[in-house]
Short mmCIF file of C-alpha atoms and ligand atoms in Angstrom, two decimals:
data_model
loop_
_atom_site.label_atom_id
_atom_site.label_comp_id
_atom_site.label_asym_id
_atom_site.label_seq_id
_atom_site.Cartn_x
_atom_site.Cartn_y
_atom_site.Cartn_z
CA UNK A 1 130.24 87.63 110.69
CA UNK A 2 127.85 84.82 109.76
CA UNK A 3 129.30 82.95 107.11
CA UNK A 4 126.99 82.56 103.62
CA UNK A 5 127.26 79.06 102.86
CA UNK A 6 126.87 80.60 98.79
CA UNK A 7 128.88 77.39 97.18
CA UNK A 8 127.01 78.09 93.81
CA UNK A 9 125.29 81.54 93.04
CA UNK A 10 122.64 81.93 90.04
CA UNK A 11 121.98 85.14 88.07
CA UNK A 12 118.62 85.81 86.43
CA UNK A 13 118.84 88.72 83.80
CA UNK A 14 122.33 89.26 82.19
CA UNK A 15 122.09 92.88 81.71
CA UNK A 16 124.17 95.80 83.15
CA UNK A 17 123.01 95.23 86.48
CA UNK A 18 123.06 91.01 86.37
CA UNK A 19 126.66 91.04 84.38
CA UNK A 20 128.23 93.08 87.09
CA UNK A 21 126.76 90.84 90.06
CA UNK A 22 127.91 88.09 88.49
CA UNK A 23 131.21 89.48 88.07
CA UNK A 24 131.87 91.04 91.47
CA UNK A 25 130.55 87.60 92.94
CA UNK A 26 133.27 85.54 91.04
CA UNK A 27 135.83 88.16 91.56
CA UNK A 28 135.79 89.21 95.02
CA UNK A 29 133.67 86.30 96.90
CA UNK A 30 135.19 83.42 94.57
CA UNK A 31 132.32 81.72 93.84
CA UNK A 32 131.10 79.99 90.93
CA UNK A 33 127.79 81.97 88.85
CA UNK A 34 125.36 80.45 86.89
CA UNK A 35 123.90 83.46 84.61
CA UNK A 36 121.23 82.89 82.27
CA UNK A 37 118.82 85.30 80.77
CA UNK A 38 115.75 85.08 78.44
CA UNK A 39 118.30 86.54 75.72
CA UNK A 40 121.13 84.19 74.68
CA UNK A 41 122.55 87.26 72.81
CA UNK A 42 122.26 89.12 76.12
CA UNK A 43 124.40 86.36 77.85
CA UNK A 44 127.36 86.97 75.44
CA UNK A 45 127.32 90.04 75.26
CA UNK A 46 127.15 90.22 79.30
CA UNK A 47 130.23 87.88 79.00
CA UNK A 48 131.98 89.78 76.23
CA UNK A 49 132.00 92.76 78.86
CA UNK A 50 133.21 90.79 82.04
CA UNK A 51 136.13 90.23 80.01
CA UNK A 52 136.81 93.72 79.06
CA UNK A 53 136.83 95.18 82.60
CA UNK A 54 138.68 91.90 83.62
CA UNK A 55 141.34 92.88 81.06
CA UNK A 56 141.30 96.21 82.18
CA UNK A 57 141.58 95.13 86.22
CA UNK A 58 144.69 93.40 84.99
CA UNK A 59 146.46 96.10 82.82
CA UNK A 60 145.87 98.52 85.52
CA UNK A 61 147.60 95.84 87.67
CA UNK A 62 144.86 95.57 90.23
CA UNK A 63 145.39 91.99 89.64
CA UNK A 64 147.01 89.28 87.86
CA UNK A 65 146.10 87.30 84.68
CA UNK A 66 145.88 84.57 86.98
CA UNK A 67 143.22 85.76 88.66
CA UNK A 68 141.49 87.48 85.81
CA UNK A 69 141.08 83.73 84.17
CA UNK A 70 139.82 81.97 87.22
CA UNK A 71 137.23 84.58 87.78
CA UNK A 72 136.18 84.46 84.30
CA UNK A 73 135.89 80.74 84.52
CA UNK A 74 134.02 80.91 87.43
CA UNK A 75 131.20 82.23 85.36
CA UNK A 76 129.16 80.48 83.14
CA UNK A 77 125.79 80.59 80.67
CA UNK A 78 123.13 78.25 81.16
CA UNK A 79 119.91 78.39 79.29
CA UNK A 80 117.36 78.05 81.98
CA UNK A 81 116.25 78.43 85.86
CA UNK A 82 116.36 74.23 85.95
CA UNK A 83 120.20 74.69 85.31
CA UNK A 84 120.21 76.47 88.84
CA UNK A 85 118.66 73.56 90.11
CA UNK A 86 121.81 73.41 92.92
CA UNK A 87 122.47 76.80 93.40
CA UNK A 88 122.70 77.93 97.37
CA UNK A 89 121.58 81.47 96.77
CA UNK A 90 119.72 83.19 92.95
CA UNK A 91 119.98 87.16 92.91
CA UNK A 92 117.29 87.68 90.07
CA UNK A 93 117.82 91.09 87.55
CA UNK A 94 115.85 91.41 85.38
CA UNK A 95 113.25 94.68 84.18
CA UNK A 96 111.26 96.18 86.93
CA UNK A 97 108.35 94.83 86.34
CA UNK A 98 106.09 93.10 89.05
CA UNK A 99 104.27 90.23 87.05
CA UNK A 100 107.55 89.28 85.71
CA UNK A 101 109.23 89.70 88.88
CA UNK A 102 106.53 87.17 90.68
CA UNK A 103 106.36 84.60 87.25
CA UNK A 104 110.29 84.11 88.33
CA UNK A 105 109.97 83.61 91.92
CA UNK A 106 107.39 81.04 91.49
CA UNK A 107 109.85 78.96 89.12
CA UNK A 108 112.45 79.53 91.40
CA UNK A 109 109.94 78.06 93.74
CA UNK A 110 109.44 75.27 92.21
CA UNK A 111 113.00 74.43 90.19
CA UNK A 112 115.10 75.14 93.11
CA UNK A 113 116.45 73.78 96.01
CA UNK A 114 114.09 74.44 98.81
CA UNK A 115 116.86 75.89 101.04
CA UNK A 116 118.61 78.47 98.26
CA UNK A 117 117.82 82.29 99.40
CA UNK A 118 115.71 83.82 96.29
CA UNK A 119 117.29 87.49 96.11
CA UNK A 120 115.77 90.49 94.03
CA UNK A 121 117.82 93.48 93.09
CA UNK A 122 114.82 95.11 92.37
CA UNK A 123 114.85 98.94 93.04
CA UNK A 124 111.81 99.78 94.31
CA UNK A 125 109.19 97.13 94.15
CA UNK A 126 107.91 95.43 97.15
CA UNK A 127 110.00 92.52 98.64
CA UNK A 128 106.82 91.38 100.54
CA UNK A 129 104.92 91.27 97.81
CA UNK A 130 107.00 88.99 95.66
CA UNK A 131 107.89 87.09 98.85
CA UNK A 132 103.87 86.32 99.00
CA UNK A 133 103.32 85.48 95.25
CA UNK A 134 105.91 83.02 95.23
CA UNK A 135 105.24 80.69 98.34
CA UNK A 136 101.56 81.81 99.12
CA UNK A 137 100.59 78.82 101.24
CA UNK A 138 103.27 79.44 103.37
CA UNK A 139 103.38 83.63 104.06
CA UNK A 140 102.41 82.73 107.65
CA UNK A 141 104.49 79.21 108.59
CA UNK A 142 106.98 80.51 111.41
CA UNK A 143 107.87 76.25 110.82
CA UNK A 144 110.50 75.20 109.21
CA UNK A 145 112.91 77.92 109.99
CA UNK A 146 112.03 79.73 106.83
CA UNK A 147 113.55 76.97 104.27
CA UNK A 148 110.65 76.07 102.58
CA UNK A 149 108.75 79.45 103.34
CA UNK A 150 109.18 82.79 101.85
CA UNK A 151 111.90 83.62 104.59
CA UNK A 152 113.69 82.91 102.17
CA UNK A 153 113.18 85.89 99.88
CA UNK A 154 114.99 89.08 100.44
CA UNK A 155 115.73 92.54 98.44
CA UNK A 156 119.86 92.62 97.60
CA UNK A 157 120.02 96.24 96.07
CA UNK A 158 123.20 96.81 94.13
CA UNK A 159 124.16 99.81 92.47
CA UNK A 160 125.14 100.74 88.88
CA UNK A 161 128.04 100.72 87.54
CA UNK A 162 128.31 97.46 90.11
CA UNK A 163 132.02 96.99 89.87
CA UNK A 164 132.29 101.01 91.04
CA UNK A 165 129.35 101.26 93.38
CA UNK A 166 130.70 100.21 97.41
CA UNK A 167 126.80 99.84 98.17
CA UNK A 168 124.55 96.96 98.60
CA UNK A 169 121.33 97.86 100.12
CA UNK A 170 120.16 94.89 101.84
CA UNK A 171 115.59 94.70 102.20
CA UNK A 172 113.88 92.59 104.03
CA UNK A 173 110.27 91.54 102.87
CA UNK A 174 107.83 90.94 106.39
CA UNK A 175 108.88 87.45 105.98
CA UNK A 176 112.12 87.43 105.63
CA UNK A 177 114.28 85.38 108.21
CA UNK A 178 117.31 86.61 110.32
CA UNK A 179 118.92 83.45 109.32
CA UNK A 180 118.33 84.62 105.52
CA UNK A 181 119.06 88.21 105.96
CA UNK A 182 122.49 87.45 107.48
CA UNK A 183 123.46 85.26 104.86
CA UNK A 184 122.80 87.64 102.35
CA UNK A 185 124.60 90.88 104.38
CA UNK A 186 127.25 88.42 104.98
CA UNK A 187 127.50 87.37 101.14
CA UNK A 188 127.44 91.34 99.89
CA UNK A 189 130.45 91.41 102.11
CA UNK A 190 132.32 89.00 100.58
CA UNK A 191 131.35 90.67 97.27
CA UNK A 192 133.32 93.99 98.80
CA UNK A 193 130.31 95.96 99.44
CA UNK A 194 129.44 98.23 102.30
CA UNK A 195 125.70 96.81 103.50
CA UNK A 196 122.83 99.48 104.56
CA UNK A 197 119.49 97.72 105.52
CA UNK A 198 116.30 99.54 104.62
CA UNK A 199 112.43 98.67 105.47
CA UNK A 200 110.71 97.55 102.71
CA UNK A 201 108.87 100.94 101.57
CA UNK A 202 108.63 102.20 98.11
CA UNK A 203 112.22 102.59 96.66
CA UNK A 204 113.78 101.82 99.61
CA UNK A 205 115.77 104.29 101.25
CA UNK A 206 117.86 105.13 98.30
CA UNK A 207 115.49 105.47 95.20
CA UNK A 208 113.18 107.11 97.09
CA UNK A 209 115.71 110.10 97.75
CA UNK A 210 117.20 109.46 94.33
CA UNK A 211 114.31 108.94 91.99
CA UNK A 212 112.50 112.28 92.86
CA UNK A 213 115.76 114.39 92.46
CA UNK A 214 116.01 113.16 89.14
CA UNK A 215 112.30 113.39 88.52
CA UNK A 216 112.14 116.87 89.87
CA UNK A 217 115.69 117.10 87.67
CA UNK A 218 113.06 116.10 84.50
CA UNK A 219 110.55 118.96 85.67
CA UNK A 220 113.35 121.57 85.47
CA UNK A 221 114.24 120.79 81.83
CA UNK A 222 110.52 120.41 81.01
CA UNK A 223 109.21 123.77 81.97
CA UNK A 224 112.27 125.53 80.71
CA UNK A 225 113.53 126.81 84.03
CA UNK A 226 117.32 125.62 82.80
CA UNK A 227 119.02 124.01 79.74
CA UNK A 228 120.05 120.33 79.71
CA UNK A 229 123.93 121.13 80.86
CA UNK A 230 122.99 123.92 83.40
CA UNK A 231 120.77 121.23 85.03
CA UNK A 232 123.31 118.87 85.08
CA UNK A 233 126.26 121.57 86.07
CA UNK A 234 124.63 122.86 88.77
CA UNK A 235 124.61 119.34 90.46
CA UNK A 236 128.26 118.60 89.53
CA UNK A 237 129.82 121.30 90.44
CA UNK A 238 127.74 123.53 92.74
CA UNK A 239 126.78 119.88 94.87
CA UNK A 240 129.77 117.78 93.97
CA UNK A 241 128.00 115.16 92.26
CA UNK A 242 130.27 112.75 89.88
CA UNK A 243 127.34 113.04 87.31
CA UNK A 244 124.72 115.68 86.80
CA UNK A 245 121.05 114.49 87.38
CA UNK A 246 119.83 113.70 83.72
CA UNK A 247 123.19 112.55 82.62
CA UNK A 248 122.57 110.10 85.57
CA UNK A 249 119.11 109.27 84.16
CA UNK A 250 120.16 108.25 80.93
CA UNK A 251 123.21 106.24 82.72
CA UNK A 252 120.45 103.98 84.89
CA UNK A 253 117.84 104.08 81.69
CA UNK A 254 114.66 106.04 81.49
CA UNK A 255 112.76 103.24 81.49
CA UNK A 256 113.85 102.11 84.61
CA UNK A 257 113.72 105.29 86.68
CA UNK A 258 109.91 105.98 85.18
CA UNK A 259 108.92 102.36 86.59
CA UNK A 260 110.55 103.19 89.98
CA UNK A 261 108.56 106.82 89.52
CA UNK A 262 105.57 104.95 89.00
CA UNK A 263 106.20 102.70 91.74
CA UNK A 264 106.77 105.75 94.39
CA UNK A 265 103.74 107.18 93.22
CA UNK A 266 101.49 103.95 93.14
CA UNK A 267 102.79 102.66 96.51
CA UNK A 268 102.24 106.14 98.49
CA UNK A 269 99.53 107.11 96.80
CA UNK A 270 101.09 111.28 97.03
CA UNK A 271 100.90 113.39 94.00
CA UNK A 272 104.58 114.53 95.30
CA UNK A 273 105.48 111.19 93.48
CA UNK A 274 104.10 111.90 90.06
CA UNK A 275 106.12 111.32 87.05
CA UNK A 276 107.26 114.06 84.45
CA UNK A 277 105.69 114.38 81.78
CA UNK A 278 108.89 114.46 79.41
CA UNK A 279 110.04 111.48 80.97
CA UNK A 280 106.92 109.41 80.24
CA UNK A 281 107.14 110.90 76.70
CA UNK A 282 110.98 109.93 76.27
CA UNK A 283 110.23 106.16 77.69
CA UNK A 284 106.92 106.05 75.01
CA UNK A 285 109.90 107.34 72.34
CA UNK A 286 112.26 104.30 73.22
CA UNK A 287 114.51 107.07 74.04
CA UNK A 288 115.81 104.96 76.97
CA UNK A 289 119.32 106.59 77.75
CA UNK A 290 122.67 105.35 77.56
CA UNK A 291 121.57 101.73 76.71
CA UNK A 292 119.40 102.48 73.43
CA UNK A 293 121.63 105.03 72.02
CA UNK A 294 119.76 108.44 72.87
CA UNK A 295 118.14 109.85 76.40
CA UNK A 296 118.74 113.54 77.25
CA UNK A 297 122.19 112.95 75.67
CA UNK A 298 122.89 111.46 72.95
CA UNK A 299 125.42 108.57 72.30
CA UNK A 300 125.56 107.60 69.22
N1 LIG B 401 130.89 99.29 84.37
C1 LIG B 401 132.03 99.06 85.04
N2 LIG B 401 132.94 100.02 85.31
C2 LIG B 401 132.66 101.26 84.88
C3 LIG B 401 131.50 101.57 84.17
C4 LIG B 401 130.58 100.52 83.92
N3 LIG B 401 129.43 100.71 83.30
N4 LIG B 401 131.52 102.88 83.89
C5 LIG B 401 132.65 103.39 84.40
N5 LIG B 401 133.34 102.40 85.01
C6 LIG B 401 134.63 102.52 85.66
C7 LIG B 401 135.66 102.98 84.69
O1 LIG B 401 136.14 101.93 83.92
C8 LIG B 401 136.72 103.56 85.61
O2 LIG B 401 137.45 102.48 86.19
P1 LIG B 401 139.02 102.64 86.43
O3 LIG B 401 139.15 103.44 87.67
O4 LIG B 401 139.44 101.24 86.60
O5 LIG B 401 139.59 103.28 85.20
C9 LIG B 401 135.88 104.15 86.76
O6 LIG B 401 134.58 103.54 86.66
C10 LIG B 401 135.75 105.64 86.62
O7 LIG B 401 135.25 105.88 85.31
P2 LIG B 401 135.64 107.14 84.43
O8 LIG B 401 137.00 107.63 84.81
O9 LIG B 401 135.38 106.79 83.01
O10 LIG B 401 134.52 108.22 84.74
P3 LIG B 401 134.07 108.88 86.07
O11 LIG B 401 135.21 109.29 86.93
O12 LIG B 401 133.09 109.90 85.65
O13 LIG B 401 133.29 107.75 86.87
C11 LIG B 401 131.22 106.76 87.43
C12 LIG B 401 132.20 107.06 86.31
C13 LIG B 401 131.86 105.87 88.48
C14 LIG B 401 130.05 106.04 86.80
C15 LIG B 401 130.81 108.13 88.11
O14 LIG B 401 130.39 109.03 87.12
C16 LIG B 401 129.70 107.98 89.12
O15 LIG B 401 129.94 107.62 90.27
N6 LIG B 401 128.47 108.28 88.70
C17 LIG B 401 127.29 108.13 89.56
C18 LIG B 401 126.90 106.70 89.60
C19 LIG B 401 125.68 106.45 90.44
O16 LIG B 401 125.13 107.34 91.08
N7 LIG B 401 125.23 105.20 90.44
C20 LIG B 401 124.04 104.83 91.14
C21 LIG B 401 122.92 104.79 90.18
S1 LIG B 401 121.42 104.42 91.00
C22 LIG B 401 121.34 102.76 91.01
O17 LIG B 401 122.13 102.06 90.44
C23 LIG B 401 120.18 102.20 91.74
C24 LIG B 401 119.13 101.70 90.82
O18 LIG B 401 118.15 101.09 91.63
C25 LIG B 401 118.49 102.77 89.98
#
């Protein structure tokens, strides 16, 4: 196996998905994060709950207190992209949103080292496409062995709850290099994850299996074929699934899996794709799932 080469790692976006990157990276591959997000509050908070499942790790006696501290110190806030100035590799997390997605490759563009790899956990939107927006001059430079190109951009998919999840989905955009794509596989490794590659298509391979289950999940409810928990109980227990399909909705947010929706259905152009209905509804209610309190279940 390649190795990384990740001395310093920076996190963009300190929510569930960022918090648990950073986490698993200072953990289980030992190396020192950089996590910043738009939110300060976000940040401590996203710190407040590193600690909890670090406290948990070490009363279940997966490790020591030892350990818990130095991976907890291997993480720190910073309040901007220029404090990543050093960083080897930046996985960025934040909403799945394209505009935003391309704004923050083109700082990491121009605040970062030339040679860091600019990862995306993005779930569904094109790798290619923010590869392009970030370096545009360069889409088509095979010079330079992809260091100051966008072969440097690649999709690093992992999966929620991270800590749990064995599964980093690894993309690569049309210009990403092998040299880049092994570092990453090679870095997911050292995080403890299993590595699938997928082409970069709509959702990938896994949200576009997942995301239409669930949406089709949505339908069910919505035209009143089944209630909420015979939805869900007919998943768990007739298909073996930890969580039923809207309970699962409300665990990844609404508002995520209606932008992946929407980005199946833009990027294929098939009615297939087309969101629900209710779920458009429940995103325009700020019913958003697990995160904001109320989705199809409620958790307040
Ligand atoms: N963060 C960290 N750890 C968590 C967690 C979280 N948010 N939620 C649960 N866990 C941990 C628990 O602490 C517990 O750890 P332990 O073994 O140390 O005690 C372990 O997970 C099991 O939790 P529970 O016993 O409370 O509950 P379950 O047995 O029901 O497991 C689950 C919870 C692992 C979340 C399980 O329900 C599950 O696997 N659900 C499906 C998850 C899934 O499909 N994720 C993928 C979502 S899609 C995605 O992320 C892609 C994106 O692009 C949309």
């Amino acid at each position: 196996m390649i190795a990384h080469g990740i001395r310093t790692l920076g996190v963009l976006g300190a929510g569930q998905m960022g918090t648990g990157i950073a986490l698993v990276s200072a953990l289980r591959a030992k190396v020192p994060v950089l996590l910043h997000d738009r939110s300060q509050d976000q940040v401590i908070k996203g710190l407040a709950f590193v600690d909890k499942l670090l406290e948990k790790d070490v009363s279940k006696g997966r490790i020591s207190s030892e350990e818990a501290k130095e991976a907890r110190d291997r993480i720190t806030g910073v309040d901007g992209v220029h404090a990543m100035r050093d960083v080897d590799m930046v996985v960025e997390a934040v909403s799945e949103n394209l505009s935003l997605k391309q704004k923050i490759f083109q700082q990491f563009a121009t605040e970062l080292s030339p040679e860091a790899i600019l990862a995306s956990n993005t779930s569904s939107i094109s790798i290619t496409k923010i590869a392009a927006s970030t370096i545009p001059e360069c889409v088509s430079a095979a010079s330079d062995a992809g260091k100051k190109t966008a072969g440097r951009v690649v999709g690093l998919h992992f999966f929620n709850p991270v800590p749990v999840m064995k599964l980093v989905e690894l993309i690569s955009a049309l210009q990403t290099t092998s040299d880049t794509l092994d570092r990453a596989r090679s870095f997911a490794t050292a995080c403890g994850k299993e590595v699938t590659t997928s082409k970069d298509v709509p959702g990938f391979v896994s949200n576009a299996l997942l995301m239409p289950f669930i949406n089709e999940a949505i339908m069910c409810l919505e035209q009143g074929t089944a209630t909420r928990d015979d939805i869900d109980t007919t998943m768990k227990l007739g298909m073996n699934h930890p969580m039923g399909p809207l309970q699962l909705a409300d665990f990844i947010g609404l508002d995520t899996c209606l932008a992946i929706q929407e980005t199946l259905y833009a990027g294929t152009r098939d009615s297939k794709y087309r969101p629900s209905v209710l779920l458009e509804r429940m995103v325009d209610a700020g019913w958003y799932g697990k995160k904001s309190g109320k989705g199809f279940y409620d958790y307040n």
